[in-house]
C-alpha angles and dihedrals in degrees: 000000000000133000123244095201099052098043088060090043080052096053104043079054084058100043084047084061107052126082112271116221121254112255126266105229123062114250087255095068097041082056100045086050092048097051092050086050095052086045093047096052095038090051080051089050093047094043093050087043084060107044087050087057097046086045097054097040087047096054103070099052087049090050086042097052091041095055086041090058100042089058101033082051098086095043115192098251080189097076126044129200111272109221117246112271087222118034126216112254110226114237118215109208140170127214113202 
């Protein structure tokens, strides 16, 4: 009986042994390939990096301004705001 396992062993020996082709594209091109592939996966790195960012900064305020509409929906008709005792004077400026 033979045995499958060595007989494979046997033939990648064999395929170690024998003269590989040179490859079909010039080195150039390997190279150029290589480096959009390296941009392309660094400018997805860097987009899902910010979005991450925008996502978690934005979270807060939208959690913030939820919670401050769910209890500002029922608003008490019973009191009304009283007027500040003191107004704020408003103040004219230039910047130049």
């Amino acid at each position: 009986m033979s045995d499958p396992i060595h007989e494979a062993l046997g033939d990648r020996l064999l395929l170690l042994g024998a003269q590989t082709p040179a490859p079909t594209l010039p080195a150039e091109e390997i190279r150029r390939r290589a480096d959009r592939r390296r941009h392309r996966r660094r400018a997805l790195g860097a987009t899902a990096a910010c979005t991450a960012a925008a996502l978690l900064l934005a979270l807060p305020s939208v959690l913030h301004s939820a919670r401050t509409s769910q209890q500002s929906a029922a608003p008490d008709i019973s009191s009304s705001p009283s007027p500040s005792p003191h107004p704020r004077p408003t103040v004219a400026f230039t910047v130049t």
